[in-house]
């Protein structure tokens, strides 16, 4: 049976150190498992030349770059990437560029969607998942972030940025491109029916730097406020 075609977006800002290795690893996993995946890298004019590396690789791998003029944010990058996904892709996804997200679970994510799930979330917080080499400060922040969103969903890794969702689940869904947590927007708003979490071990980046800063933490709180308001007052016009 032909595998479910999908498009996965990788937002990048200054990821020149690892992007080629990652794109080759994804290609390797797709080829080894007969997956029909395209990768869209959304680069925000990274000063380190990430975009040019992706352009070069696009003649060799099923990869495209979308170039934006400046640093416009992770979530809006993913949404802009989805807008140019090839029409045949039945699923859309997101993955970070820094190898924190384990590419080897991609086949399980695709298989989950093929077997009737509408959303497959790469998860650190189910049995078999975990975190390696993250500073304690980041682990604590992640746990608090998840706890704050807990009433919105049963998904354990609510702040995961690694997922695959059926395209039709996003139909007529108004996604707010605020900040870092596009996964939370999808988990809270999309019409995906059944969801499954696929365990993986998140490993901290070994090249480049994290772009999570205080501003993104404030953005996360704003995003949560909007999501709670929408749940509590679904008809309110002030959202
Ligand atoms: N296009 C784009 N990508 C971004 C932006 N901010 C972060 N990213 C990318 O989003 C992914 C996650 O960011 P990262 O810094 O690893 O966050 P962390 O894992 O929470 O520390 C990486 O691939 C980044 O390059 C942005 O403003 N624009
Ligand atoms: Mg990272």
PDB file of C-alpha atoms and ligand atoms in Angstrom:
ATOM      1  CA  UNK A   1       0.000   0.000   0.000  1.00  0.00           C
ATOM      2  CA  UNK A   2       1.300   3.465  -0.895  1.00  0.00           C
ATOM      3  CA  UNK A   3       2.302   5.393   2.189  1.00  0.00           C
ATOM      4  CA  UNK A   4       0.389   8.479   3.237  1.00  0.00           C
ATOM      5  CA  UNK A   5       2.028  11.496   1.565  1.00  0.00           C
ATOM      6  CA  UNK A   6       3.006  14.214   4.016  1.00  0.00           C
ATOM      7  CA  UNK A   7       4.804  17.547   4.170  1.00  0.00           C
ATOM      8  CA  UNK A   8       6.844  18.440   7.209  1.00  0.00           C
ATOM      9  CA  UNK A   9       7.926  22.001   7.927  1.00  0.00           C
ATOM     10  CA  UNK A  10      11.201  22.821   9.613  1.00  0.00           C
ATOM     11  CA  UNK A  11      11.440  26.450  10.718  1.00  0.00           C
ATOM     12  CA  UNK A  12      15.012  27.698  10.843  1.00  0.00           C
ATOM     13  CA  UNK A  13      16.911  30.617  12.193  1.00  0.00           C
ATOM     14  CA  UNK A  14      20.693  30.203  12.221  1.00  0.00           C
ATOM     15  CA  UNK A  15      20.775  26.430  11.896  1.00  0.00           C
ATOM     16  CA  UNK A  16      23.623  26.176   9.369  1.00  0.00           C
ATOM     17  CA  UNK A  17      25.614  23.899  11.669  1.00  0.00           C
ATOM     18  CA  UNK A  18      23.179  20.991  11.559  1.00  0.00           C
ATOM     19  CA  UNK A  19      20.607  21.469   8.795  1.00  0.00           C
ATOM     20  CA  UNK A  20      22.340  19.432   6.102  1.00  0.00           C
ATOM     21  CA  UNK A  21      22.867  16.475   8.406  1.00  0.00           C
ATOM     22  CA  UNK A  22      19.218  16.635   9.494  1.00  0.00           C
ATOM     23  CA  UNK A  23      17.841  16.830   5.941  1.00  0.00           C
ATOM     24  CA  UNK A  24      19.974  13.872   4.915  1.00  0.00           C
ATOM     25  CA  UNK A  25      18.829  11.920   7.979  1.00  0.00           C
ATOM     26  CA  UNK A  26      15.153  12.573   7.167  1.00  0.00           C
ATOM     27  CA  UNK A  27      15.745  11.523   3.572  1.00  0.00           C
ATOM     28  CA  UNK A  28      17.437   8.356   4.815  1.00  0.00           C
ATOM     29  CA  UNK A  29      14.512   7.465   7.087  1.00  0.00           C
ATOM     30  CA  UNK A  30      11.989   8.152   4.321  1.00  0.00           C
ATOM     31  CA  UNK A  31      13.864   6.038   1.785  1.00  0.00           C
ATOM     32  CA  UNK A  32      14.482   3.155   4.205  1.00  0.00           C
ATOM     33  CA  UNK A  33      10.795   3.025   5.130  1.00  0.00           C
ATOM     34  CA  UNK A  34       9.203   3.892   1.796  1.00  0.00           C
ATOM     35  CA  UNK A  35       7.734   7.124   3.165  1.00  0.00           C
ATOM     36  CA  UNK A  36       6.424   9.762   0.774  1.00  0.00           C
ATOM     37  CA  UNK A  37       7.519  12.905   2.560  1.00  0.00           C
ATOM     38  CA  UNK A  38       8.525  16.359   1.419  1.00  0.00           C
ATOM     39  CA  UNK A  39      10.371  18.778   3.663  1.00  0.00           C
ATOM     40  CA  UNK A  40       9.764  22.518   3.603  1.00  0.00           C
ATOM     41  CA  UNK A  41      12.368  24.574   5.417  1.00  0.00           C
ATOM     42  CA  UNK A  42      11.094  28.017   6.323  1.00  0.00           C
ATOM     43  CA  UNK A  43      14.129  30.187   6.839  1.00  0.00           C
ATOM     44  CA  UNK A  44      13.975  33.727   8.140  1.00  0.00           C
ATOM     45  CA  UNK A  45      16.967  35.116   6.272  1.00  0.00           C
ATOM     46  CA  UNK A  46      19.353  33.488   8.750  1.00  0.00           C
ATOM     47  CA  UNK A  47      22.580  35.484   8.877  1.00  0.00           C
ATOM     48  CA  UNK A  48      24.562  32.224   8.994  1.00  0.00           C
ATOM     49  CA  UNK A  49      23.396  31.178   5.517  1.00  0.00           C
ATOM     50  CA  UNK A  50      21.035  28.328   6.476  1.00  0.00           C
ATOM     51  CA  UNK A  51      18.719  29.233   3.582  1.00  0.00           C
ATOM     52  CA  UNK A  52      21.477  28.912   0.965  1.00  0.00           C
ATOM     53  CA  UNK A  53      22.423  25.462   2.256  1.00  0.00           C
ATOM     54  CA  UNK A  54      18.810  24.326   1.854  1.00  0.00           C
ATOM     55  CA  UNK A  55      18.589  25.796  -1.663  1.00  0.00           C
ATOM     56  CA  UNK A  56      21.691  23.857  -2.622  1.00  0.00           C
ATOM     57  CA  UNK A  57      20.291  20.597  -1.225  1.00  0.00           C
ATOM     58  CA  UNK A  58      16.925  21.050  -2.933  1.00  0.00           C
ATOM     59  CA  UNK A  59      18.364  19.820  -6.237  1.00  0.00           C
ATOM     60  CA  UNK A  60      19.295  16.566  -4.545  1.00  0.00           C
ATOM     61  CA  UNK A  61      16.677  15.888  -1.869  1.00  0.00           C
ATOM     62  CA  UNK A  62      12.866  16.261  -1.672  1.00  0.00           C
ATOM     63  CA  UNK A  63      13.358  19.560   0.138  1.00  0.00           C
ATOM     64  CA  UNK A  64      12.279  23.136  -0.558  1.00  0.00           C
ATOM     65  CA  UNK A  65      13.137  26.376   1.128  1.00  0.00           C
ATOM     66  CA  UNK A  66      10.695  29.182   1.786  1.00  0.00           C
ATOM     67  CA  UNK A  67      12.660  32.353   2.394  1.00  0.00           C
ATOM     68  CA  UNK A  68      11.161  35.040   4.575  1.00  0.00           C
ATOM     69  CA  UNK A  69      12.753  38.473   4.877  1.00  0.00           C
ATOM     70  CA  UNK A  70      13.521  38.436   8.594  1.00  0.00           C
ATOM     71  CA  UNK A  71      12.920  36.701  11.910  1.00  0.00           C
ATOM     72  CA  UNK A  72       9.135  36.394  11.990  1.00  0.00           C
ATOM     73  CA  UNK A  73       8.672  33.605  14.530  1.00  0.00           C
ATOM     74  CA  UNK A  74       8.520  29.832  14.729  1.00  0.00           C
ATOM     75  CA  UNK A  75       4.738  29.315  14.605  1.00  0.00           C
ATOM     76  CA  UNK A  76       4.122  31.682  11.707  1.00  0.00           C
ATOM     77  CA  UNK A  77       6.964  29.934   9.893  1.00  0.00           C
ATOM     78  CA  UNK A  78       5.260  26.562  10.245  1.00  0.00           C
ATOM     79  CA  UNK A  79       1.917  27.970   9.105  1.00  0.00           C
ATOM     80  CA  UNK A  80       3.510  29.708   6.089  1.00  0.00           C
ATOM     81  CA  UNK A  81       5.251  26.447   5.190  1.00  0.00           C
ATOM     82  CA  UNK A  82       2.002  24.498   5.320  1.00  0.00           C
ATOM     83  CA  UNK A  83       0.463  27.003   2.895  1.00  0.00           C
ATOM     84  CA  UNK A  84       2.899  25.935   0.169  1.00  0.00           C
ATOM     85  CA  UNK A  85       2.766  22.182   0.883  1.00  0.00           C
ATOM     86  CA  UNK A  86       2.251  20.125  -2.273  1.00  0.00           C
ATOM     87  CA  UNK A  87      -1.437  19.382  -2.871  1.00  0.00           C
ATOM     88  CA  UNK A  88      -1.057  15.596  -2.630  1.00  0.00           C
ATOM     89  CA  UNK A  89       0.144  15.704   0.983  1.00  0.00           C
ATOM     90  CA  UNK A  90      -2.621  14.370   3.213  1.00  0.00           C
ATOM     91  CA  UNK A  91      -0.751  15.220   6.406  1.00  0.00           C
ATOM     92  CA  UNK A  92       1.201  18.241   7.592  1.00  0.00           C
ATOM     93  CA  UNK A  93       3.790  18.344  10.315  1.00  0.00           C
ATOM     94  CA  UNK A  94       6.491  20.256  12.117  1.00  0.00           C
ATOM     95  CA  UNK A  95       9.950  19.423  13.363  1.00  0.00           C
ATOM     96  CA  UNK A  96      12.804  21.474  14.845  1.00  0.00           C
ATOM     97  CA  UNK A  97      16.044  21.871  12.907  1.00  0.00           C
ATOM     98  CA  UNK A  98      18.448  21.069  15.724  1.00  0.00           C
ATOM     99  CA  UNK A  99      18.132  17.263  15.922  1.00  0.00           C
ATOM    100  CA  UNK A 100      16.238  17.451  19.202  1.00  0.00           C
ATOM    101  CA  UNK A 101      13.363  15.631  17.501  1.00  0.00           C
ATOM    102  CA  UNK A 102      14.171  12.019  16.730  1.00  0.00           C
ATOM    103  CA  UNK A 103      13.694  11.426  12.997  1.00  0.00           C
ATOM    104  CA  UNK A 104      13.504   7.661  13.504  1.00  0.00           C
ATOM    105  CA  UNK A 105       9.911   7.892  14.832  1.00  0.00           C
ATOM    106  CA  UNK A 106       8.621   9.425  11.590  1.00  0.00           C
ATOM    107  CA  UNK A 107       7.485   6.015  10.224  1.00  0.00           C
ATOM    108  CA  UNK A 108       5.454   5.408  13.396  1.00  0.00           C
ATOM    109  CA  UNK A 109       3.872   8.838  13.108  1.00  0.00           C
ATOM    110  CA  UNK A 110       2.879   8.167   9.499  1.00  0.00           C
ATOM    111  CA  UNK A 111       1.609   4.682  10.398  1.00  0.00           C
ATOM    112  CA  UNK A 112      -0.516   6.168  13.187  1.00  0.00           C
ATOM    113  CA  UNK A 113      -2.246   8.498  10.753  1.00  0.00           C
ATOM    114  CA  UNK A 114      -2.716   5.656   8.285  1.00  0.00           C
ATOM    115  CA  UNK A 115      -4.383   3.593  10.979  1.00  0.00           C
ATOM    116  CA  UNK A 116      -7.005   6.229  11.746  1.00  0.00           C
ATOM    117  CA  UNK A 117      -5.472   8.711  14.130  1.00  0.00           C
ATOM    118  CA  UNK A 118      -5.874  12.330  13.098  1.00  0.00           C
ATOM    119  CA  UNK A 119      -2.875  13.587  15.059  1.00  0.00           C
ATOM    120  CA  UNK A 120       0.408  11.950  16.048  1.00  0.00           C
ATOM    121  CA  UNK A 121       2.480  13.853  18.579  1.00  0.00           C
ATOM    122  CA  UNK A 122       6.155  13.112  19.217  1.00  0.00           C
ATOM    123  CA  UNK A 123       6.144  12.861  22.990  1.00  0.00           C
ATOM    124  CA  UNK A 124       8.703  13.201  25.759  1.00  0.00           C
ATOM    125  CA  UNK A 125       6.154  12.582  28.448  1.00  0.00           C
ATOM    126  CA  UNK A 126       4.728   9.128  27.743  1.00  0.00           C
ATOM    127  CA  UNK A 127       6.311   5.793  28.597  1.00  0.00           C
ATOM    128  CA  UNK A 128       9.456   5.322  26.520  1.00  0.00           C
ATOM    129  CA  UNK A 129       9.939   9.056  26.014  1.00  0.00           C
ATOM    130  CA  UNK A 130      12.375  11.305  27.798  1.00  0.00           C
ATOM    131  CA  UNK A 131      14.796  14.184  27.741  1.00  0.00           C
ATOM    132  CA  UNK A 132      18.580  14.073  27.465  1.00  0.00           C
ATOM    133  CA  UNK A 133      21.112  16.778  28.195  1.00  0.00           C
ATOM    134  CA  UNK A 134      18.645  19.583  28.790  1.00  0.00           C
ATOM    135  CA  UNK A 135      19.565  22.043  31.533  1.00  0.00           C
ATOM    136  CA  UNK A 136      17.372  21.654  34.641  1.00  0.00           C
ATOM    137  CA  UNK A 137      16.036  25.175  34.045  1.00  0.00           C
ATOM    138  CA  UNK A 138      14.638  24.069  30.663  1.00  0.00           C
ATOM    139  CA  UNK A 139      13.142  20.862  32.062  1.00  0.00           C
ATOM    140  CA  UNK A 140      11.361  22.791  34.809  1.00  0.00           C
ATOM    141  CA  UNK A 141      10.122  25.439  32.359  1.00  0.00           C
ATOM    142  CA  UNK A 142       8.775  22.725  30.059  1.00  0.00           C
ATOM    143  CA  UNK A 143       6.962  20.965  32.909  1.00  0.00           C
ATOM    144  CA  UNK A 144       5.380  24.217  34.090  1.00  0.00           C
ATOM    145  CA  UNK A 145       4.378  25.094  30.520  1.00  0.00           C
ATOM    146  CA  UNK A 146       2.671  21.707  30.153  1.00  0.00           C
ATOM    147  CA  UNK A 147       0.966  21.985  33.544  1.00  0.00           C
ATOM    148  CA  UNK A 148      -0.474  25.392  32.639  1.00  0.00           C
ATOM    149  CA  UNK A 149      -2.086  23.934  29.517  1.00  0.00           C
ATOM    150  CA  UNK A 150      -3.218  20.674  31.125  1.00  0.00           C
ATOM    151  CA  UNK A 151      -6.964  21.556  31.326  1.00  0.00           C
ATOM    152  CA  UNK A 152      -7.028  22.116  27.557  1.00  0.00           C
ATOM    153  CA  UNK A 153      -6.236  18.534  26.515  1.00  0.00           C
ATOM    154  CA  UNK A 154      -5.349  14.995  27.555  1.00  0.00           C
ATOM    155  CA  UNK A 155      -2.158  15.091  25.488  1.00  0.00           C
ATOM    156  CA  UNK A 156       0.808  14.747  27.828  1.00  0.00           C
ATOM    157  CA  UNK A 157       3.450  16.532  25.759  1.00  0.00           C
ATOM    158  CA  UNK A 158       1.315  19.580  25.162  1.00  0.00           C
ATOM    159  CA  UNK A 159       4.216  21.801  24.156  1.00  0.00           C
ATOM    160  CA  UNK A 160       5.696  19.334  21.681  1.00  0.00           C
ATOM    161  CA  UNK A 161       6.844  20.957  18.478  1.00  0.00           C
ATOM    162  CA  UNK A 162       7.068  17.617  16.691  1.00  0.00           C
ATOM    163  CA  UNK A 163       3.845  16.263  15.213  1.00  0.00           C
ATOM    164  CA  UNK A 164       1.955  15.153  12.139  1.00  0.00           C
ATOM    165  CA  UNK A 165      -1.692  16.053  11.633  1.00  0.00           C
ATOM    166  CA  UNK A 166      -4.173  15.125   8.922  1.00  0.00           C
ATOM    167  CA  UNK A 167      -4.555  18.060   6.606  1.00  0.00           C
ATOM    168  CA  UNK A 168      -8.338  17.940   6.736  1.00  0.00           C
ATOM    169  CA  UNK A 169      -8.178  18.404  10.530  1.00  0.00           C
ATOM    170  CA  UNK A 170      -6.898  21.934   9.915  1.00  0.00           C
ATOM    171  CA  UNK A 171      -9.682  22.860   7.514  1.00  0.00           C
ATOM    172  CA  UNK A 172     -11.425  26.059   8.656  1.00  0.00           C
ATOM    173  CA  UNK A 173      -9.268  26.212  11.785  1.00  0.00           C
ATOM    174  CA  UNK A 174      -8.024  29.689  12.621  1.00  0.00           C
ATOM    175  CA  UNK A 175      -4.473  29.210  13.882  1.00  0.00           C
ATOM    176  CA  UNK A 176      -2.910  32.058  15.809  1.00  0.00           C
ATOM    177  CA  UNK A 177       0.757  32.348  14.836  1.00  0.00           C
ATOM    178  CA  UNK A 178       1.783  33.766  18.195  1.00  0.00           C
ATOM    179  CA  UNK A 179       5.175  32.637  19.499  1.00  0.00           C
ATOM    180  CA  UNK A 180       6.753  29.200  19.678  1.00  0.00           C
ATOM    181  CA  UNK A 181       3.983  26.701  20.337  1.00  0.00           C
ATOM    182  CA  UNK A 182       2.296  25.818  17.072  1.00  0.00           C
ATOM    183  CA  UNK A 183       1.767  22.289  18.421  1.00  0.00           C
ATOM    184  CA  UNK A 184      -0.413  23.603  21.219  1.00  0.00           C
ATOM    185  CA  UNK A 185      -2.519  25.564  18.712  1.00  0.00           C
ATOM    186  CA  UNK A 186      -3.087  22.395  16.724  1.00  0.00           C
ATOM    187  CA  UNK A 187      -3.762  20.225  19.790  1.00  0.00           C
ATOM    188  CA  UNK A 188      -6.235  22.769  21.179  1.00  0.00           C
ATOM    189  CA  UNK A 189      -8.029  23.749  17.973  1.00  0.00           C
ATOM    190  CA  UNK A 190      -7.767  21.219  15.134  1.00  0.00           C
ATOM    191  CA  UNK A 191     -10.486  18.661  14.334  1.00  0.00           C
ATOM    192  CA  UNK A 192      -8.312  15.571  14.444  1.00  0.00           C
ATOM    193  CA  UNK A 193     -10.533  13.075  16.266  1.00  0.00           C
ATOM    194  CA  UNK A 194      -8.213  10.508  17.798  1.00  0.00           C
ATOM    195  CA  UNK A 195      -4.731  11.494  18.911  1.00  0.00           C
ATOM    196  CA  UNK A 196      -1.750   9.336  19.816  1.00  0.00           C
ATOM    197  CA  UNK A 197       1.569  10.194  21.391  1.00  0.00           C
ATOM    198  CA  UNK A 198       4.659   8.481  20.015  1.00  0.00           C
ATOM    199  CA  UNK A 199       7.515   8.373  22.533  1.00  0.00           C
ATOM    200  CA  UNK A 200      10.959   9.687  21.719  1.00  0.00           C
ATOM    201  CA  UNK A 201      13.925  10.971  23.652  1.00  0.00           C
ATOM    202  CA  UNK A 202      14.440  14.701  23.172  1.00  0.00           C
ATOM    203  CA  UNK A 203      18.135  15.539  23.041  1.00  0.00           C
ATOM    204  CA  UNK A 204      19.488  19.033  23.461  1.00  0.00           C
ATOM    205  CA  UNK A 205      21.100  20.646  20.441  1.00  0.00           C
ATOM    206  CA  UNK A 206      24.845  20.236  19.992  1.00  0.00           C
ATOM    207  CA  UNK A 207      25.234  23.035  17.422  1.00  0.00           C
ATOM    208  CA  UNK A 208      23.814  26.553  17.319  1.00  0.00           C
ATOM    209  CA  UNK A 209      21.830  28.276  20.031  1.00  0.00           C
ATOM    210  CA  UNK A 210      18.317  28.097  21.418  1.00  0.00           C
ATOM    211  CA  UNK A 211      16.021  30.921  20.320  1.00  0.00           C
ATOM    212  CA  UNK A 212      13.696  30.498  23.280  1.00  0.00           C
ATOM    213  CA  UNK A 213      13.853  33.748  25.230  1.00  0.00           C
ATOM    214  CA  UNK A 214      11.800  35.700  27.771  1.00  0.00           C
ATOM    215  CA  UNK A 215       9.706  37.190  24.985  1.00  0.00           C
ATOM    216  CA  UNK A 216       8.690  33.729  23.803  1.00  0.00           C
ATOM    217  CA  UNK A 217       7.723  32.799  27.352  1.00  0.00           C
ATOM    218  CA  UNK A 218       5.474  35.879  27.524  1.00  0.00           C
ATOM    219  CA  UNK A 219       4.068  34.935  24.106  1.00  0.00           C
ATOM    220  CA  UNK A 220       3.263  31.482  25.457  1.00  0.00           C
ATOM    221  CA  UNK A 221       1.298  32.983  28.341  1.00  0.00           C
ATOM    222  CA  UNK A 222      -0.592  35.210  25.892  1.00  0.00           C
ATOM    223  CA  UNK A 223      -1.334  32.179  23.723  1.00  0.00           C
ATOM    224  CA  UNK A 224      -2.677  30.283  26.754  1.00  0.00           C
ATOM    225  CA  UNK A 225      -4.855  33.237  27.748  1.00  0.00           C
ATOM    226  CA  UNK A 226      -6.389  33.312  24.283  1.00  0.00           C
ATOM    227  CA  UNK A 227      -6.971  29.560  24.205  1.00  0.00           C
ATOM    228  CA  UNK A 228      -8.639  29.563  27.635  1.00  0.00           C
ATOM    229  CA  UNK A 229     -10.760  32.573  26.697  1.00  0.00           C
ATOM    230  CA  UNK A 230     -11.895  30.808  23.523  1.00  0.00           C
ATOM    231  CA  UNK A 231     -12.866  27.729  25.548  1.00  0.00           C
ATOM    232  CA  UNK A 232     -14.672  29.668  28.254  1.00  0.00           C
ATOM    233  CA  UNK A 233     -16.385  32.213  26.002  1.00  0.00           C
ATOM    234  CA  UNK A 234     -16.614  30.542  22.591  1.00  0.00           C
ATOM    235  CA  UNK A 235     -18.905  33.199  21.148  1.00  0.00           C
ATOM    236  CA  UNK A 236     -17.017  36.206  22.451  1.00  0.00           C
ATOM    237  CA  UNK A 237     -15.984  38.729  19.801  1.00  0.00           C
ATOM    238  CA  UNK A 238     -13.002  40.018  21.749  1.00  0.00           C
ATOM    239  CA  UNK A 239     -10.859  36.976  20.993  1.00  0.00           C
TER     240      UNK A 239
HETATM  241  N1  LIG B   1      11.916  30.512  10.759  1.00  0.00           N
HETATM  242  C1  LIG B   1      12.098  30.658  12.070  1.00  0.00           C
HETATM  243  N2  LIG B   1      12.506  29.608  12.808  1.00  0.00           N
HETATM  244  C2  LIG B   1      12.668  29.805  14.138  1.00  0.00           C
HETATM  245  C3  LIG B   1      12.449  31.040  14.778  1.00  0.00           C
HETATM  246  N3  LIG B   1      12.690  30.883  16.111  1.00  0.00           N
HETATM  247  C4  LIG B   1      13.082  29.605  16.271  1.00  0.00           C
HETATM  248  N4  LIG B   1      13.072  28.951  15.098  1.00  0.00           N
HETATM  249  C5  LIG B   1      13.383  27.551  14.830  1.00  0.00           C
HETATM  250  O1  LIG B   1      12.500  26.781  15.611  1.00  0.00           O
HETATM  251  C6  LIG B   1      13.125  25.588  16.056  1.00  0.00           C
HETATM  252  C7  LIG B   1      13.088  25.505  17.574  1.00  0.00           C
HETATM  253  O2  LIG B   1      13.890  26.522  18.107  1.00  0.00           O
HETATM  254  P1  LIG B   1      14.965  26.265  19.244  1.00  0.00           P
HETATM  255  O3  LIG B   1      15.817  27.475  19.313  1.00  0.00           O
HETATM  256  O4  LIG B   1      15.656  24.965  19.019  1.00  0.00           O
HETATM  257  O5  LIG B   1      14.035  26.193  20.530  1.00  0.00           O
HETATM  258  P2  LIG B   1      14.204  25.277  21.822  1.00  0.00           P
HETATM  259  O6  LIG B   1      14.366  23.863  21.335  1.00  0.00           O
HETATM  260  O7  LIG B   1      12.953  25.504  22.600  1.00  0.00           O
HETATM  261  O8  LIG B   1      15.424  25.767  22.530  1.00  0.00           O
HETATM  262  C8  LIG B   1      14.533  25.624  15.481  1.00  0.00           C
HETATM  263  O9  LIG B   1      14.548  24.909  14.284  1.00  0.00           O
HETATM  264  C9  LIG B   1      14.768  27.113  15.246  1.00  0.00           C
HETATM  265  O10 LIG B   1      15.742  27.390  14.252  1.00  0.00           O
HETATM  266  C10 LIG B   1      12.001  32.143  13.958  1.00  0.00           C
HETATM  267  O11 LIG B   1      11.777  33.265  14.396  1.00  0.00           O
HETATM  268  N5  LIG B   1      11.853  31.896  12.637  1.00  0.00           N
HETATM  269 MG1  LIG B   2      15.812  23.269  20.074  1.00  0.00          MG
END
